[in-house]
PDB file of C-alpha atoms in Angstrom:
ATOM      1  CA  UNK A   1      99.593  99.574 119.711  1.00 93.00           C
ATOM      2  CA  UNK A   2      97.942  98.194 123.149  1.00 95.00           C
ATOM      3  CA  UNK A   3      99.955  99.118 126.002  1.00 98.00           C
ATOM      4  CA  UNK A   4     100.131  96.886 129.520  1.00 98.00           C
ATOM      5  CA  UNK A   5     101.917  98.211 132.318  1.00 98.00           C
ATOM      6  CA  UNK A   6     102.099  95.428 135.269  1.00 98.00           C
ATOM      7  CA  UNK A   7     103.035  96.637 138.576  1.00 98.00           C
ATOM      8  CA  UNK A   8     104.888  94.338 140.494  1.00 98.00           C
ATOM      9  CA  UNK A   9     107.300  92.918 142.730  1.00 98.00           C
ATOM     10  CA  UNK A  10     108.646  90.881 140.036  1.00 98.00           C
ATOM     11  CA  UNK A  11     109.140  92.382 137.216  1.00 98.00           C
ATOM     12  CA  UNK A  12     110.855  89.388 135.519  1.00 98.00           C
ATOM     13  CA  UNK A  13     108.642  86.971 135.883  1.00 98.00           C
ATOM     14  CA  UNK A  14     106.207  89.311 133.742  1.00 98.00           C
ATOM     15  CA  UNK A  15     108.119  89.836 131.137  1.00 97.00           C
ATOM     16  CA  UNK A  16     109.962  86.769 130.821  1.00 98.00           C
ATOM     17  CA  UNK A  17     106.746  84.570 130.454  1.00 98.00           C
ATOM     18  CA  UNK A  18     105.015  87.317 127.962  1.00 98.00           C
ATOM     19  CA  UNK A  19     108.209  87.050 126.074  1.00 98.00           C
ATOM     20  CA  UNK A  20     107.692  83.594 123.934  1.00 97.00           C
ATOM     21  CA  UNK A  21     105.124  82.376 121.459  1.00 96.00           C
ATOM     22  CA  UNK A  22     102.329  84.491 119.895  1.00 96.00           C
ATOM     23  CA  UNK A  23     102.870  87.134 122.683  1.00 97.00           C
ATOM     24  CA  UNK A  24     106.668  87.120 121.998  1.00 98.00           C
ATOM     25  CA  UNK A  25     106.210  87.797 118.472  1.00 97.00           C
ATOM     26  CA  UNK A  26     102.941  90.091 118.931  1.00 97.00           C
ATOM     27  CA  UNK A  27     105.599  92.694 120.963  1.00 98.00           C
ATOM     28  CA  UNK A  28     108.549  92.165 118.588  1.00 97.00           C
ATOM     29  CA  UNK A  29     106.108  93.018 115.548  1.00 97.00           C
ATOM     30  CA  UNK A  30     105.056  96.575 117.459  1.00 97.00           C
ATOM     31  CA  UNK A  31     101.183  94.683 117.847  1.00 97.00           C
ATOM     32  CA  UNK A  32     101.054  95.072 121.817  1.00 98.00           C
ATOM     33  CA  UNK A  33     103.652  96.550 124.377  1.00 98.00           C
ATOM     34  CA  UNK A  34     104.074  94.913 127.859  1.00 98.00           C
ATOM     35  CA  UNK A  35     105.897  96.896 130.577  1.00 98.00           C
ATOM     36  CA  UNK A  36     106.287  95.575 134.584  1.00 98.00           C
ATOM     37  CA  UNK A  37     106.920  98.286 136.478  1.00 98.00           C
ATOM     38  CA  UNK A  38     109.126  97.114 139.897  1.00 98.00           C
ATOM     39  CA  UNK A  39     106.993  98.597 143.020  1.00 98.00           C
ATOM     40  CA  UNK A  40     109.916  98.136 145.093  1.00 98.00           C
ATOM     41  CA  UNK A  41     111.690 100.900 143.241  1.00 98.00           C
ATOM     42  CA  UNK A  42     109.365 103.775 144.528  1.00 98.00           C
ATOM     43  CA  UNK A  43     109.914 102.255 148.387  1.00 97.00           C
ATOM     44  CA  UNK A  44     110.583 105.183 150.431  1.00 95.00           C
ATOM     45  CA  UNK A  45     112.560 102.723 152.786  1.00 91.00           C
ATOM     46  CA  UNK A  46     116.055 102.275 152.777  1.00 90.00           C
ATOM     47  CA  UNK A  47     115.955  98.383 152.976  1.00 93.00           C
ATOM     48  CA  UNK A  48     113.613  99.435 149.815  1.00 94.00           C
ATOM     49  CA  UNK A  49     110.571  97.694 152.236  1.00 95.00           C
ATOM     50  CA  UNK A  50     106.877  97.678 150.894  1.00 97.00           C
ATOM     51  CA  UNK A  51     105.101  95.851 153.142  1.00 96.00           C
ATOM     52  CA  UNK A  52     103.833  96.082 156.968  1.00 97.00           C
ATOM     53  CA  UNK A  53     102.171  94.219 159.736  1.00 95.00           C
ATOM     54  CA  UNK A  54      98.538  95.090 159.527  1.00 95.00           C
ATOM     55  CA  UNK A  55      96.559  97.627 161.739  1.00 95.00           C
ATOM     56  CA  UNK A  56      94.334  95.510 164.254  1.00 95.00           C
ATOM     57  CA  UNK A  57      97.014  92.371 164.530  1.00 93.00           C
ATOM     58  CA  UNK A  58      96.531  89.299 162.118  1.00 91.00           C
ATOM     59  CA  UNK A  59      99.029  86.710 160.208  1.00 90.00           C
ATOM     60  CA  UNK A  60     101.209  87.869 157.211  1.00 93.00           C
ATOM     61  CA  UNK A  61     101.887  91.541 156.319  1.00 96.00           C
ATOM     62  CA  UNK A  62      99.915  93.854 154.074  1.00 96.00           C
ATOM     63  CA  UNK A  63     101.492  95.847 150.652  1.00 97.00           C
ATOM     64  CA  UNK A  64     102.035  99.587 151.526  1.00 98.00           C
ATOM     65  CA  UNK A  65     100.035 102.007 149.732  1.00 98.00           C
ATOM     66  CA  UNK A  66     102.785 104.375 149.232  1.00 98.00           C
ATOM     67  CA  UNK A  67     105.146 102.613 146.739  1.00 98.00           C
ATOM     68  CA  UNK A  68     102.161 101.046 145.287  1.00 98.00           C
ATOM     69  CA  UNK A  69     100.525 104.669 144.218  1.00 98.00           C
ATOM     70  CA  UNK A  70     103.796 106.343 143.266  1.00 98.00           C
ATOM     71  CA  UNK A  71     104.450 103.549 140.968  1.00 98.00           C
ATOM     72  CA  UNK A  72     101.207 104.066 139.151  1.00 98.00           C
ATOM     73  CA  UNK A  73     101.894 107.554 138.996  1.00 98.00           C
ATOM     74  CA  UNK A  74     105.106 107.246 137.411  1.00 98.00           C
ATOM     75  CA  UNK A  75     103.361 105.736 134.448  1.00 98.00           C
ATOM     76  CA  UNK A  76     100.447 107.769 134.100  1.00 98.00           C
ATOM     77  CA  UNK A  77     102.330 109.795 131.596  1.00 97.00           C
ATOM     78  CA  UNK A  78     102.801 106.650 128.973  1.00 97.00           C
ATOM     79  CA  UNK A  79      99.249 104.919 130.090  1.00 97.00           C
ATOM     80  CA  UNK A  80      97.199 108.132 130.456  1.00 95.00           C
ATOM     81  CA  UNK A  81      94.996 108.975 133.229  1.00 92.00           C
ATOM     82  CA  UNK A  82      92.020 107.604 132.430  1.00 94.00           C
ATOM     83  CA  UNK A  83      93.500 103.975 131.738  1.00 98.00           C
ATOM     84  CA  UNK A  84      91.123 101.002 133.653  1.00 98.00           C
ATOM     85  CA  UNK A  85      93.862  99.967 136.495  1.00 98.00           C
ATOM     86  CA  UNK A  86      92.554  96.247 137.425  1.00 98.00           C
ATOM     87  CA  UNK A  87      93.462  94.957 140.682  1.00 98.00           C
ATOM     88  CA  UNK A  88      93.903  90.513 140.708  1.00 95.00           C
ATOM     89  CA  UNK A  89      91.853  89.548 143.682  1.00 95.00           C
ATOM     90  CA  UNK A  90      89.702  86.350 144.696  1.00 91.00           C
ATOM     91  CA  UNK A  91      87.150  89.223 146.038  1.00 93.00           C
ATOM     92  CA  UNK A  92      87.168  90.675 142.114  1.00 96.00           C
ATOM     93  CA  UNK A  93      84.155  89.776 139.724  1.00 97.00           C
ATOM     94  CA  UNK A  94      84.670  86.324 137.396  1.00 97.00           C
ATOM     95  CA  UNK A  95      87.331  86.770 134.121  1.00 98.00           C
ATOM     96  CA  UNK A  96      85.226  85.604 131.304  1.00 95.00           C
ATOM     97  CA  UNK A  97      85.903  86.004 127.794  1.00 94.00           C
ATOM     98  CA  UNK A  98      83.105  88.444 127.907  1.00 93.00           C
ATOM     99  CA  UNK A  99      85.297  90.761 130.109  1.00 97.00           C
ATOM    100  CA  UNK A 100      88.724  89.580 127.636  1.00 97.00           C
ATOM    101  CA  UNK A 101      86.465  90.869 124.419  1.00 96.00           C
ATOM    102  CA  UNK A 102      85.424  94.167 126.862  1.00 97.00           C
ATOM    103  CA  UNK A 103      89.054  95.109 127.810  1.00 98.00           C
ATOM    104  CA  UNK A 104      90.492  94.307 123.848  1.00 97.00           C
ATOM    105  CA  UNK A 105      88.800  97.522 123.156  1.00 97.00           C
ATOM    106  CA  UNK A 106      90.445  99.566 125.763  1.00 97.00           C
ATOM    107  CA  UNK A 107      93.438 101.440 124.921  1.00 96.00           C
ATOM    108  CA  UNK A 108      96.069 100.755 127.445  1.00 98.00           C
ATOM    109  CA  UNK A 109      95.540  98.404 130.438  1.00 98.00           C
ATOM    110  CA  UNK A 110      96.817  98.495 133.773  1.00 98.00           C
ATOM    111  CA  UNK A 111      97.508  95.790 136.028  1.00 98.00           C
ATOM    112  CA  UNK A 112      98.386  96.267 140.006  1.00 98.00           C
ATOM    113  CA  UNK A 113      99.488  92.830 141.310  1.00 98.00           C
ATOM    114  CA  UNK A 114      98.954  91.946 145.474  1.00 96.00           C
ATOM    115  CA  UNK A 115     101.343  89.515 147.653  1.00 93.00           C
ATOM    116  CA  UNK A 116     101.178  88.965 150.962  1.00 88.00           C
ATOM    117  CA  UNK A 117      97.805  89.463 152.772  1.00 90.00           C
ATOM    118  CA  UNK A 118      97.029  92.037 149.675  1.00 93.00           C
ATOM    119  CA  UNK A 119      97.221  95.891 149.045  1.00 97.00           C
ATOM    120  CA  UNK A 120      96.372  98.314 151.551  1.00 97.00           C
ATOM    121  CA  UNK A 121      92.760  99.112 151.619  1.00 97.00           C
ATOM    122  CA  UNK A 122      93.153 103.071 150.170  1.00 97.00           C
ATOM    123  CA  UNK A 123      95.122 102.264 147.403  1.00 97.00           C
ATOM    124  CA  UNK A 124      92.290 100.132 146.092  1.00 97.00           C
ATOM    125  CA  UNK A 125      90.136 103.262 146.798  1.00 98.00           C
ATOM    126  CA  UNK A 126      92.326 105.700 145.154  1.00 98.00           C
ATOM    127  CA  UNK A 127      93.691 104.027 141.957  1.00 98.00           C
ATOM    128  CA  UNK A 128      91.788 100.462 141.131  1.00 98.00           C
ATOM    129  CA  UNK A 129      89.000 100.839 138.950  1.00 98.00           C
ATOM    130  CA  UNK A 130      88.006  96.958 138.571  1.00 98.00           C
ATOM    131  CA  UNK A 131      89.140  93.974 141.200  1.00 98.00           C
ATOM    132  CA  UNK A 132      88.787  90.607 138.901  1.00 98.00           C
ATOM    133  CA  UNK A 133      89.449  87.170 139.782  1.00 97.00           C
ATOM    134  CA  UNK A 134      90.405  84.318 137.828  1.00 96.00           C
ATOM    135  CA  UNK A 135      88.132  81.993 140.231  1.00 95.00           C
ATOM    136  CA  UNK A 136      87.516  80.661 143.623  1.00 94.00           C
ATOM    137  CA  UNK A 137      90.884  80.179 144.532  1.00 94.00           C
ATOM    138  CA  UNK A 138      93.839  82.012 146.007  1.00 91.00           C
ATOM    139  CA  UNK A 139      97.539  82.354 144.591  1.00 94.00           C
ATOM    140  CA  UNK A 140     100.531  83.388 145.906  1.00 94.00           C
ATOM    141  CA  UNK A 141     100.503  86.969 143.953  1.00 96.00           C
ATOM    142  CA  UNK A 142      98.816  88.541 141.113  1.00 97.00           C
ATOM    143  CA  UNK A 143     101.381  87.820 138.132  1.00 98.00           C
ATOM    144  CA  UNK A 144     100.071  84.821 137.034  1.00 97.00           C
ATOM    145  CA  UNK A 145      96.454  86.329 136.932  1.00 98.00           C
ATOM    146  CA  UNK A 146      97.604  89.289 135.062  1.00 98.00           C
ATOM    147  CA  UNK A 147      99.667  87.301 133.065  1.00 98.00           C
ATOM    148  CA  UNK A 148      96.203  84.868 131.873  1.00 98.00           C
ATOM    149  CA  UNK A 149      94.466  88.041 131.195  1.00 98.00           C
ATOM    150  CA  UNK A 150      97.145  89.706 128.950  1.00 98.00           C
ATOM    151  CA  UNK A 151      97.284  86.541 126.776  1.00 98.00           C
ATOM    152  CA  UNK A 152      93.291  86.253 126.488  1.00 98.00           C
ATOM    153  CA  UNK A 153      93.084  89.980 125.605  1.00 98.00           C
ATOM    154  CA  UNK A 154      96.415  90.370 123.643  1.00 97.00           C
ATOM    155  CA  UNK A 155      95.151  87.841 121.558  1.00 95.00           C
ATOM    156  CA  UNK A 156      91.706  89.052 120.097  1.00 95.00           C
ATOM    157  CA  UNK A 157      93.829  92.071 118.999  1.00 95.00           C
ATOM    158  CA  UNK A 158      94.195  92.776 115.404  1.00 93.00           C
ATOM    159  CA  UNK A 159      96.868  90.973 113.570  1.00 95.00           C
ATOM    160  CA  UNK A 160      98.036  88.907 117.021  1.00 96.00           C
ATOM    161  CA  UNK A 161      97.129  85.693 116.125  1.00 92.00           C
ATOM    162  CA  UNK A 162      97.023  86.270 112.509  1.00 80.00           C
ATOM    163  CA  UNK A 163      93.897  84.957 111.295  1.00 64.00           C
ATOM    164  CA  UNK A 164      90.876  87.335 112.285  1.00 55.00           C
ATOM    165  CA  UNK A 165      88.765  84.166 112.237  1.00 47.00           C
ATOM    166  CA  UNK A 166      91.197  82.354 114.582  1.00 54.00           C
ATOM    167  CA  UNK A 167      89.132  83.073 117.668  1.00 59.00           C
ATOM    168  CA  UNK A 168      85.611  83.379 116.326  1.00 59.00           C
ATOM    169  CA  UNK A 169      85.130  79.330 116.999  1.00 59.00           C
ATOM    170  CA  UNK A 170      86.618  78.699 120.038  1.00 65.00           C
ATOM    171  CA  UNK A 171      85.226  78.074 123.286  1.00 65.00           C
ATOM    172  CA  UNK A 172      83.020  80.792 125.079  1.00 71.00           C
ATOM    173  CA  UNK A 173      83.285  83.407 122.368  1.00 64.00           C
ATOM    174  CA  UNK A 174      79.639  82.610 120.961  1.00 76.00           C
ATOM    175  CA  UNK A 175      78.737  80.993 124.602  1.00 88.00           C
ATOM    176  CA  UNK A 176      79.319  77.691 124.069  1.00 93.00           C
ATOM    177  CA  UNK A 177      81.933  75.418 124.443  1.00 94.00           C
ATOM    178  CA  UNK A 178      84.353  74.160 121.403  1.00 92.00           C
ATOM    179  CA  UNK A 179      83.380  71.547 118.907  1.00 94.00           C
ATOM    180  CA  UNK A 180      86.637  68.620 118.803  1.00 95.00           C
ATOM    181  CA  UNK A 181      89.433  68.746 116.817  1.00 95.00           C
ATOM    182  CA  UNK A 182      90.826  66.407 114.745  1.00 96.00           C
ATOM    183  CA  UNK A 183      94.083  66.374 112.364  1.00 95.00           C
ATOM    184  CA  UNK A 184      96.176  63.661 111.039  1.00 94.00           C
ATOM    185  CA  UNK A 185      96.671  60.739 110.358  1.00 96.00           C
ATOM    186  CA  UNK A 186      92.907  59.433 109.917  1.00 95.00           C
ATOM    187  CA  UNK A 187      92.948  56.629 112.443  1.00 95.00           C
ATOM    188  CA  UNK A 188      94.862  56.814 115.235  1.00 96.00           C
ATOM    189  CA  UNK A 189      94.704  54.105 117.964  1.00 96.00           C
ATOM    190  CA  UNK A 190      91.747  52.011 116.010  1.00 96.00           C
ATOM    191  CA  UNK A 191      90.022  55.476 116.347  1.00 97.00           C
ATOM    192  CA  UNK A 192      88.568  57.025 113.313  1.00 96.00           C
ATOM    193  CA  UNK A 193      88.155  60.918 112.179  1.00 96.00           C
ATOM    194  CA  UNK A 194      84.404  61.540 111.460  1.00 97.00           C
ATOM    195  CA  UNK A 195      83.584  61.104 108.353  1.00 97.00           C
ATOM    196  CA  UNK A 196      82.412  63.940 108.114  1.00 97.00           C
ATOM    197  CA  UNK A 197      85.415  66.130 108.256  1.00 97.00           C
ATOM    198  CA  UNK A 198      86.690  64.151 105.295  1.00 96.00           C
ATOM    199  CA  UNK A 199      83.986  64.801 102.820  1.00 96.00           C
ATOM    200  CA  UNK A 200      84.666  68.330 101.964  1.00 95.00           C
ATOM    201  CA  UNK A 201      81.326  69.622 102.476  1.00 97.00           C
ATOM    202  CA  UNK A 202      81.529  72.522 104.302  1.00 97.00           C
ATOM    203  CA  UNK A 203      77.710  73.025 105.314  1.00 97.00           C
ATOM    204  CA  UNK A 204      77.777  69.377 106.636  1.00 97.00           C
ATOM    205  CA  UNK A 205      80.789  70.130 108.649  1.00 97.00           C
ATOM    206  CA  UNK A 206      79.528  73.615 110.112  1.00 96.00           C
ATOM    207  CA  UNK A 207      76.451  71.175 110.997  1.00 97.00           C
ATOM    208  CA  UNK A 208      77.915  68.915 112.729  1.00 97.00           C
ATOM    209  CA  UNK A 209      80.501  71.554 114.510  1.00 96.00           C
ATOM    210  CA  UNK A 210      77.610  73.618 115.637  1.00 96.00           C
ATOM    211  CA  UNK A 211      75.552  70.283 116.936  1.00 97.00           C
ATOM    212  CA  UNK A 212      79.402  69.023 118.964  1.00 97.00           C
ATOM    213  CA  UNK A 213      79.908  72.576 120.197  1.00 96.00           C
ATOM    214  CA  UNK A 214      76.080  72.265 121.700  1.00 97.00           C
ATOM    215  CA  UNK A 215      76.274  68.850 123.049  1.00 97.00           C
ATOM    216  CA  UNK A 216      79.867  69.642 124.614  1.00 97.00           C
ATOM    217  CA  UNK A 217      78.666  72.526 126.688  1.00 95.00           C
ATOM    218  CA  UNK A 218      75.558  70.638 127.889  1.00 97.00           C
ATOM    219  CA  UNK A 219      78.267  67.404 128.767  1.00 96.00           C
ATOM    220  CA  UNK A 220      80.534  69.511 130.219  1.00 96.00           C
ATOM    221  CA  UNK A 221      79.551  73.065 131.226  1.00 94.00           C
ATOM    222  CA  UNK A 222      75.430  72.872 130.907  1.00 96.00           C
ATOM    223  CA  UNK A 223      75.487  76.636 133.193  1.00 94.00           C
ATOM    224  CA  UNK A 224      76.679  78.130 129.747  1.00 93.00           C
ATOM    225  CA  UNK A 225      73.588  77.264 128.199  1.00 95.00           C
ATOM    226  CA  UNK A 226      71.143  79.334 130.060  1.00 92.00           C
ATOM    227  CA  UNK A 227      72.967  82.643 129.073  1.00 90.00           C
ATOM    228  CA  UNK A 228      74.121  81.401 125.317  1.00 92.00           C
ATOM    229  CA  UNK A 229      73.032  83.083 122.005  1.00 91.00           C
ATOM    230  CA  UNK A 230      70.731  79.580 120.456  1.00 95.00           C
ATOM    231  CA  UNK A 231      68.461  79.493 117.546  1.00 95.00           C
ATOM    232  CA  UNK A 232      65.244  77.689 117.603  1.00 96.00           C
ATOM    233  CA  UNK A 233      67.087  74.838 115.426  1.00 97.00           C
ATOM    234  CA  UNK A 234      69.861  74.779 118.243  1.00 97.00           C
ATOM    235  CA  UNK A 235      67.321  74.315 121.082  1.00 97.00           C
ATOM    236  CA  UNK A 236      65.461  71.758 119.058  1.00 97.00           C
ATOM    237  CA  UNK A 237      68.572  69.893 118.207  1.00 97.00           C
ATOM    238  CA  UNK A 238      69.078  69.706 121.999  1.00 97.00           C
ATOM    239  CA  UNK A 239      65.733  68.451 122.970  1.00 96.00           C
ATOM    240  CA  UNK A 240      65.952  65.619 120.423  1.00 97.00           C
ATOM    241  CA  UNK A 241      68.975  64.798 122.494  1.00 97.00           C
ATOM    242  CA  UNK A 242      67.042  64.983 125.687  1.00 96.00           C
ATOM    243  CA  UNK A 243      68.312  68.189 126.679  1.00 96.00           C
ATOM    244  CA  UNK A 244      66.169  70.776 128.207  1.00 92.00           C
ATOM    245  CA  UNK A 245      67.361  74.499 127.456  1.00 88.00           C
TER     246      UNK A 245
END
């Protein structure tokens, strides 16, 4: 069973979110285990503080390294000490499903969560072993980032979804983006399923899959291209659509 272990300063908001759907069901069956640990709880403070004004003057208050490292320490028992701990930061390297299908094969997984103006500086030193960010942008705290990256690693474990092949298709996890999908009833809005869907021939509709997937990503996200896994009948496909690879 994977193991997560989320510290946080709100523990509910972890768990309660992880708790429906596939996830929901992925933890009930004994697939995956998802605990948020409260940082507040290991506040040395009496008003159970965990935050400070920074050193050098600035706006907004900086996370305390204190509660922060004896939370982690606390679960190192359950997690084990070598666990990855990933810090959610704008300053952290791209989430990709590249990075999703990396951390599936860990063992446990450890997520530290900022607020505020972020974590004091040593505790990143001490305990973080990979700052990730979900993109240029900046959110309030790092639940909902750790959240995202629970549910696109949770799911390419074993038995989660529960078809192997449920994932193999979809966007980014052969570099390219997802062909359309189509179900019923056959004309919706005077528009038609293609044809080819409906014939039953399975090699024409991996064809013509494969040749949506391809023109998708070079409508929509033509970056992927450079660094996707393409056959020569791929790249000539393209060019007889005017796309350069």
């Amino acid at each position: 069973m994977k193991q997560f272990f989320v510290l946080t300063l709100f523990p509910e908001m972890v768990q309660e979110t992880l708790s429906h759907s596939i996830l929901g069901r992925a933890q009930r069956d004994g697939l995956i285990s998802v605990e948020a640990i409260n940082i507040r709880d290991f506040s040395n403070s009496k008003h159970l503080q965990v935050d400070d004004y920074p050193y050098g003057g600035g706006v907004g208050m900086v996370m305390q390294p204190q509660p922060i490292f004896d939370a982690y320490q606390s679960i190192l028992p359950m997690a084990g000490s070598g666990t990855r701990v990933l810090y959610m930061t704008p300053q952290g390297k791209p989430f990709t499903q590249r990075v999703a299908e990396e951390l599936a094969h860990e063992e446990n997984l450890i997520f530290l969560c900022g607020h505020y103006e972020g974590v004091d500086e040593r505790v990143i030193e001490e305990i973080v072993t990979d700052e990730i960010s979900l993109g240029d942008f900046v959110l309030t705290g790092g639940e909902l980032a750790a959240i995202t990256m629970i549910d696109a690693v949770s799911r390419l474990m074993p038995g989660v979804l529960g078809k192997e092949a449920s994932f193999e298709d979809e966007s980014f996890s052969q570099g390219l983006l997802e062909y359309p999908q189509y179900t019923r009833p056959p004309v919706f809005m005077e528009h038609e399923v293609p044809q080819v869907l409906l014939s039953g021939h399975h090699g024409n509709v991996e064809k013509w899959r494969r040749e949506q997937s391809l023109l998708r990503t070079a409508q929509k996200r033509p970056d992927l291209l450079r660094t996707a896994d393409l056959s020569q009948k791929d790249i000539k496909f393209l060019k007889e659509n005017g796309i350069e690879v």
